[in-house]
């Protein structure tokens, strides 16, 4: 037993910051950012919390699926950091939606949405669930050094969600980890325990852009080829590729190496930036609501992120 996607949803903050807006306090420009990344603007939280975005996206997905919160058997959230260390973001969502099912978070950085799909597939295989809500929600603006133009211009805030039900939409899935703390990391709060040595450190995102770029391109190409083959399909069978919205250069390079027509790759990075694990979920919701998908369409999702993690899958659209 696999699953099918019953509905999708997404949410973003009200405030959108363009590249020109950032140039007011950073030594940067629209040309510098857009030519290197493909990003023109991004949404950033002001009065909203990550819980607000997660709940809004979850409600939208439930409405789209025609599912009530009390019907849910499980809620999983993917996030680098929720509003609390504990309770988990999923617990906050469960409370605010009025659901009564188990709820927990996972953190696989930008690969989190595919990791959630893999976890959910196990629950469906064991016949433990019939309806599952997945929400990827990220507030990257609170994890950045806004004096570092190399990183702060890349990211945005947002949430994407999907409701899963019983079905055979998942055809293949692959998740990987190559433990590496050197090229992409966000240090944790140290605290002030008197019983151990604490080190002063800035708890901002650090990224070695060149190393991440090389990892991302190779991972995307390898993972996409693998999940297509494991699904018993060929590259010609693919209708849509939804890649992680990290950097347009990564996507363009992967396009050239794969045998899939470039028009089948879809992006919205210009308006959102990199929203970590929420990126592909937001893209899926936008495309679904625009009527892009039809029953029987083959979708390939490919993600990569800190860890270093990757996640890819092949889905057949059934809505």
Short mmCIF file of C-alpha atoms in Angstrom, two decimals:
data_model
loop_
_atom_site.label_atom_id
_atom_site.label_comp_id
_atom_site.label_asym_id
_atom_site.label_seq_id
_atom_site.Cartn_x
_atom_site.Cartn_y
_atom_site.Cartn_z
CA UNK A 1 0.00 0.00 0.00
CA UNK A 2 1.36 3.39 -1.03
CA UNK A 3 -0.38 6.76 -0.95
CA UNK A 4 -1.82 9.40 -3.23
CA UNK A 5 -1.90 13.17 -2.83
CA UNK A 6 -5.42 14.33 -2.03
CA UNK A 7 -4.79 18.05 -1.73
CA UNK A 8 -2.13 20.74 -1.34
CA UNK A 9 -1.74 24.11 0.33
CA UNK A 10 0.83 26.84 0.93
CA UNK A 11 1.34 30.09 2.79
CA UNK A 12 3.82 32.94 2.86
CA UNK A 13 4.28 36.13 4.91
CA UNK A 14 2.76 39.41 3.81
CA UNK A 15 6.11 41.19 3.43
CA UNK A 16 8.01 40.69 0.17
CA UNK A 17 11.53 42.10 -0.09
CA UNK A 18 12.97 42.70 -3.55
CA UNK A 19 16.64 42.69 -4.39
CA UNK A 20 16.49 46.48 -4.64
CA UNK A 21 15.06 46.58 -1.11
CA UNK A 22 18.04 44.61 0.18
CA UNK A 23 20.48 46.89 -1.62
CA UNK A 24 19.34 49.70 0.69
CA UNK A 25 21.34 48.15 3.55
CA UNK A 26 23.63 45.64 1.79
CA UNK A 27 26.48 46.13 -0.63
CA UNK A 28 24.60 44.34 -3.40
CA UNK A 29 22.29 44.94 -6.35
CA UNK A 30 19.46 43.33 -8.24
CA UNK A 31 21.88 42.41 -11.04
CA UNK A 32 24.40 40.84 -8.64
CA UNK A 33 21.75 38.66 -6.98
CA UNK A 34 19.57 37.73 -9.93
CA UNK A 35 22.40 36.78 -12.29
CA UNK A 36 23.99 34.50 -9.69
CA UNK A 37 20.86 32.92 -8.22
CA UNK A 38 17.75 33.65 -10.30
CA UNK A 39 16.15 35.29 -7.25
CA UNK A 40 14.31 38.61 -7.62
CA UNK A 41 12.42 38.74 -4.30
CA UNK A 42 11.58 36.71 -1.21
CA UNK A 43 8.95 36.73 1.55
CA UNK A 44 10.08 37.40 5.12
CA UNK A 45 8.19 37.14 8.39
CA UNK A 46 7.43 40.35 10.26
CA UNK A 47 4.44 39.80 12.54
CA UNK A 48 3.83 36.19 11.42
CA UNK A 49 5.31 33.16 13.17
CA UNK A 50 6.35 29.88 11.60
CA UNK A 51 3.38 28.30 13.38
CA UNK A 52 1.06 30.78 11.65
CA UNK A 53 2.43 29.82 8.24
CA UNK A 54 2.27 26.09 8.98
CA UNK A 55 -1.34 26.27 10.17
CA UNK A 56 -2.43 28.38 7.18
CA UNK A 57 -0.80 25.98 4.71
CA UNK A 58 -2.26 22.97 6.51
CA UNK A 59 -5.77 24.41 6.49
CA UNK A 60 -5.50 25.17 2.78
CA UNK A 61 -4.41 21.60 2.03
CA UNK A 62 -7.24 20.14 4.12
CA UNK A 63 -9.81 22.30 2.31
CA UNK A 64 -8.39 21.28 -1.05
CA UNK A 65 -8.55 17.61 -0.08
CA UNK A 66 -12.02 17.86 1.46
CA UNK A 67 -10.67 16.40 4.70
CA UNK A 68 -11.58 17.54 8.22
CA UNK A 69 -8.86 17.83 10.92
CA UNK A 70 -10.54 15.15 13.05
CA UNK A 71 -10.13 12.68 10.17
CA UNK A 72 -6.34 12.91 10.30
CA UNK A 73 -4.40 9.93 11.59
CA UNK A 74 -1.00 11.66 11.63
CA UNK A 75 0.60 15.09 11.24
CA UNK A 76 4.28 15.44 10.33
CA UNK A 77 6.07 18.76 10.02
CA UNK A 78 9.43 19.39 8.42
CA UNK A 79 11.34 22.37 9.77
CA UNK A 80 14.86 23.42 10.68
CA UNK A 81 13.49 25.27 13.71
CA UNK A 82 9.97 25.80 14.96
CA UNK A 83 8.80 28.50 17.35
CA UNK A 84 9.74 26.23 20.26
CA UNK A 85 12.42 23.64 20.94
CA UNK A 86 9.53 21.77 22.50
CA UNK A 87 6.67 21.32 21.81
CA UNK A 88 7.29 20.34 18.20
CA UNK A 89 5.82 22.49 15.44
CA UNK A 90 3.52 19.58 14.53
CA UNK A 91 2.08 19.62 18.06
CA UNK A 92 1.30 23.33 17.76
CA UNK A 93 -0.36 22.68 14.39
CA UNK A 94 -2.39 19.78 15.80
CA UNK A 95 -3.70 21.98 18.60
CA UNK A 96 -4.60 24.93 16.39
CA UNK A 97 -6.26 22.78 13.73
CA UNK A 98 -8.31 20.90 16.30
CA UNK A 99 -6.92 17.50 15.31
CA UNK A 100 -6.38 14.69 17.83
CA UNK A 101 -3.85 12.47 16.03
CA UNK A 102 -0.15 11.89 16.81
CA UNK A 103 2.12 14.66 15.57
CA UNK A 104 5.88 15.06 15.32
CA UNK A 105 8.63 16.97 13.49
CA UNK A 106 11.55 15.89 11.35
CA UNK A 107 14.63 17.91 10.38
CA UNK A 108 16.33 16.92 7.14
CA UNK A 109 17.00 20.54 6.15
CA UNK A 110 15.98 21.27 2.54
CA UNK A 111 15.26 17.57 1.85
CA UNK A 112 12.59 17.47 4.53
CA UNK A 113 9.52 17.25 2.30
CA UNK A 114 10.73 14.07 0.59
CA UNK A 115 11.83 12.63 3.94
CA UNK A 116 8.28 13.19 5.20
CA UNK A 117 6.88 11.39 2.18
CA UNK A 118 9.17 8.44 2.92
CA UNK A 119 8.14 8.33 6.58
CA UNK A 120 4.46 8.55 5.64
CA UNK A 121 4.88 5.74 3.10
CA UNK A 122 5.94 3.46 5.94
CA UNK A 123 2.80 4.25 7.92
CA UNK A 124 0.60 3.54 4.90
CA UNK A 125 2.49 0.29 4.19
CA UNK A 126 1.80 -0.89 7.76
CA UNK A 127 -1.86 0.17 7.41
CA UNK A 128 -1.53 2.45 10.43
CA UNK A 129 -3.06 5.49 8.70
CA UNK A 130 -5.64 6.53 6.13
CA UNK A 131 -5.20 10.32 6.14
CA UNK A 132 -1.91 12.14 6.79
CA UNK A 133 -1.08 15.85 6.78
CA UNK A 134 2.46 16.86 5.85
CA UNK A 135 3.63 20.45 6.35
CA UNK A 136 7.05 21.86 5.46
CA UNK A 137 7.46 25.24 7.15
CA UNK A 138 10.60 27.34 7.37
CA UNK A 139 11.49 30.76 8.78
CA UNK A 140 14.98 31.13 7.33
CA UNK A 141 15.04 34.91 7.88
CA UNK A 142 15.61 34.32 11.62
CA UNK A 143 18.65 32.09 10.97
CA UNK A 144 20.68 34.40 8.72
CA UNK A 145 23.41 36.96 9.20
CA UNK A 146 21.82 39.93 7.45
CA UNK A 147 25.24 41.55 7.08
CA UNK A 148 26.49 38.67 4.90
CA UNK A 149 25.40 39.32 1.33
CA UNK A 150 26.62 35.89 0.21
CA UNK A 151 23.92 34.06 2.18
CA UNK A 152 21.14 36.35 3.38
CA UNK A 153 19.99 37.20 -0.16
CA UNK A 154 19.33 33.53 -0.93
CA UNK A 155 16.59 32.60 1.51
CA UNK A 156 12.95 33.30 2.26
CA UNK A 157 10.13 32.20 4.56
CA UNK A 158 7.11 30.07 3.70
CA UNK A 159 5.19 26.85 4.17
CA UNK A 160 3.81 24.14 1.89
CA UNK A 161 1.50 21.25 2.76
CA UNK A 162 0.00 18.09 1.33
CA UNK A 163 -2.74 15.73 2.49
CA UNK A 164 -2.08 12.08 1.71
CA UNK A 165 -4.59 9.26 1.44
CA UNK A 166 -4.50 5.58 0.53
CA UNK A 167 -3.59 4.91 -3.09
CA UNK A 168 -0.76 4.02 -5.44
CA UNK A 169 0.62 7.43 -6.37
CA UNK A 170 4.13 6.86 -4.99
CA UNK A 171 6.17 4.82 -7.45
CA UNK A 172 9.71 5.23 -6.09
CA UNK A 173 11.56 7.17 -3.43
CA UNK A 174 15.18 7.67 -2.41
CA UNK A 175 16.71 9.46 0.58
CA UNK A 176 20.43 9.74 1.33
CA UNK A 177 22.75 11.28 3.90
CA UNK A 178 26.45 12.06 3.64
CA UNK A 179 27.31 13.31 7.12
CA UNK A 180 29.07 16.62 6.59
CA UNK A 181 29.12 19.57 8.97
CA UNK A 182 31.76 21.58 7.11
CA UNK A 183 29.97 23.05 4.10
CA UNK A 184 26.50 23.89 5.46
CA UNK A 185 25.51 24.36 9.09
CA UNK A 186 23.63 26.51 11.61
CA UNK A 187 25.15 26.40 15.13
CA UNK A 188 22.82 25.92 18.07
CA UNK A 189 22.30 28.15 21.11
CA UNK A 190 25.00 27.33 23.65
CA UNK A 191 23.23 28.20 26.89
CA UNK A 192 25.13 29.07 30.08
CA UNK A 193 25.54 25.84 32.00
CA UNK A 194 28.10 26.23 34.83
CA UNK A 195 29.07 22.57 34.48
CA UNK A 196 30.67 22.59 31.05
CA UNK A 197 32.77 24.80 28.86
CA UNK A 198 30.72 26.95 26.53
CA UNK A 199 32.10 28.63 23.44
CA UNK A 200 30.90 31.89 22.04
CA UNK A 201 29.66 31.41 18.49
CA UNK A 202 27.36 33.19 16.10
CA UNK A 203 24.26 31.09 15.51
CA UNK A 204 23.90 32.08 11.86
CA UNK A 205 23.78 29.94 8.76
CA UNK A 206 27.18 29.17 7.23
CA UNK A 207 27.45 27.84 3.69
CA UNK A 208 30.36 27.08 1.39
CA UNK A 209 28.57 27.96 -1.82
CA UNK A 210 30.96 26.28 -4.25
CA UNK A 211 30.96 22.96 -2.40
CA UNK A 212 27.19 22.97 -2.03
CA UNK A 213 26.84 23.73 -5.75
CA UNK A 214 28.97 20.74 -6.76
CA UNK A 215 27.17 18.44 -4.33
CA UNK A 216 23.75 19.66 -5.44
CA UNK A 217 24.26 19.20 -9.18
CA UNK A 218 25.68 15.68 -8.82
CA UNK A 219 23.02 14.66 -6.29
CA UNK A 220 20.15 15.96 -8.39
CA UNK A 221 21.31 14.15 -11.52
CA UNK A 222 22.05 10.87 -9.75
CA UNK A 223 18.85 10.87 -7.70
CA UNK A 224 16.56 11.75 -10.60
CA UNK A 225 18.02 9.00 -12.78
CA UNK A 226 17.72 6.52 -9.90
CA UNK A 227 14.09 7.15 -8.96
CA UNK A 228 12.97 7.15 -12.59
CA UNK A 229 14.65 3.77 -13.15
CA UNK A 230 13.30 2.33 -9.88
CA UNK A 231 9.79 3.38 -10.92
CA UNK A 232 10.18 1.31 -14.10
CA UNK A 233 10.05 4.44 -16.24
CA UNK A 234 12.30 6.33 -18.63
CA UNK A 235 13.14 10.01 -18.80
CA UNK A 236 10.68 10.31 -21.69
CA UNK A 237 7.86 9.27 -19.34
CA UNK A 238 8.39 12.23 -17.00
CA UNK A 239 5.88 15.07 -17.33
CA UNK A 240 7.12 17.43 -14.61
CA UNK A 241 10.32 17.86 -12.61
CA UNK A 242 9.99 19.82 -9.35
CA UNK A 243 13.54 20.56 -8.16
CA UNK A 244 14.57 22.11 -4.87
CA UNK A 245 14.39 25.87 -5.30
CA UNK A 246 17.88 26.69 -4.06
CA UNK A 247 19.68 28.32 -6.96
CA UNK A 248 18.71 28.63 -10.61
CA UNK A 249 22.29 27.86 -11.69
CA UNK A 250 22.11 24.44 -10.02
CA UNK A 251 18.86 23.64 -11.82
CA UNK A 252 20.14 24.88 -15.19
CA UNK A 253 23.31 22.80 -14.91
CA UNK A 254 21.35 19.67 -13.98
CA UNK A 255 19.04 20.23 -16.95
CA UNK A 256 21.97 20.07 -19.33
CA UNK A 257 23.19 16.75 -17.89
CA UNK A 258 19.84 14.98 -17.90
CA UNK A 259 17.91 13.71 -20.89
CA UNK A 260 14.65 15.32 -19.80
CA UNK A 261 13.43 18.23 -21.95
CA UNK A 262 14.27 21.48 -20.14
CA UNK A 263 10.70 22.78 -20.35
CA UNK A 264 9.64 20.00 -17.96
CA UNK A 265 11.66 21.60 -15.12
CA UNK A 266 9.64 24.12 -13.13
CA UNK A 267 10.75 26.93 -10.83
CA UNK A 268 9.34 29.74 -8.72
CA UNK A 269 12.62 30.74 -7.08
CA UNK A 270 12.47 34.24 -8.54
CA UNK A 271 9.60 35.16 -6.17
CA UNK A 272 10.39 33.01 -3.12
CA UNK A 273 14.12 32.45 -2.90
CA UNK A 274 15.20 29.31 -1.08
CA UNK A 275 12.53 28.37 1.47
CA UNK A 276 14.39 25.19 2.46
CA UNK A 277 12.09 22.16 2.82
CA UNK A 278 9.01 24.24 1.98
CA UNK A 279 10.21 25.04 -1.55
CA UNK A 280 8.99 22.03 -3.54
CA UNK A 281 5.77 21.85 -1.52
CA UNK A 282 4.98 25.50 -2.34
CA UNK A 283 5.82 24.91 -6.00
CA UNK A 284 3.59 21.81 -6.12
CA UNK A 285 0.68 23.73 -4.61
CA UNK A 286 1.05 26.64 -7.04
CA UNK A 287 1.15 24.33 -10.04
CA UNK A 288 -1.77 22.24 -8.78
CA UNK A 289 -3.94 25.32 -8.23
CA UNK A 290 -2.99 26.61 -11.69
CA UNK A 291 -4.34 23.37 -13.20
CA UNK A 292 -0.95 22.17 -14.44
CA UNK A 293 -1.33 18.56 -13.26
CA UNK A 294 -3.75 15.96 -14.60
CA UNK A 295 -4.48 12.41 -13.46
CA UNK A 296 -1.76 10.08 -14.69
CA UNK A 297 0.94 12.75 -14.95
CA UNK A 298 4.37 11.63 -13.75
CA UNK A 299 6.10 14.01 -11.32
CA UNK A 300 9.71 13.77 -10.20
CA UNK A 301 10.79 15.69 -7.09
CA UNK A 302 14.46 16.22 -6.27
CA UNK A 303 15.83 17.93 -3.15
CA UNK A 304 19.15 18.42 -1.38
CA UNK A 305 20.28 20.24 1.73
CA UNK A 306 22.25 20.39 4.95
CA UNK A 307 23.34 17.14 6.44
CA UNK A 308 24.26 16.67 3.68
CA UNK A 309 20.93 15.11 2.70
CA UNK A 310 19.12 14.39 -0.53
CA UNK A 311 15.62 13.19 -1.32
CA UNK A 312 13.93 12.32 -4.58
CA UNK A 313 10.79 10.50 -5.62
CA UNK A 314 8.54 9.64 -8.54
CA UNK A 315 4.82 10.29 -8.11
CA UNK A 316 1.84 9.69 -10.34
CA UNK A 317 -0.71 12.48 -9.93
CA UNK A 318 -4.18 11.18 -9.12
CA UNK A 319 -6.25 14.23 -8.09
#
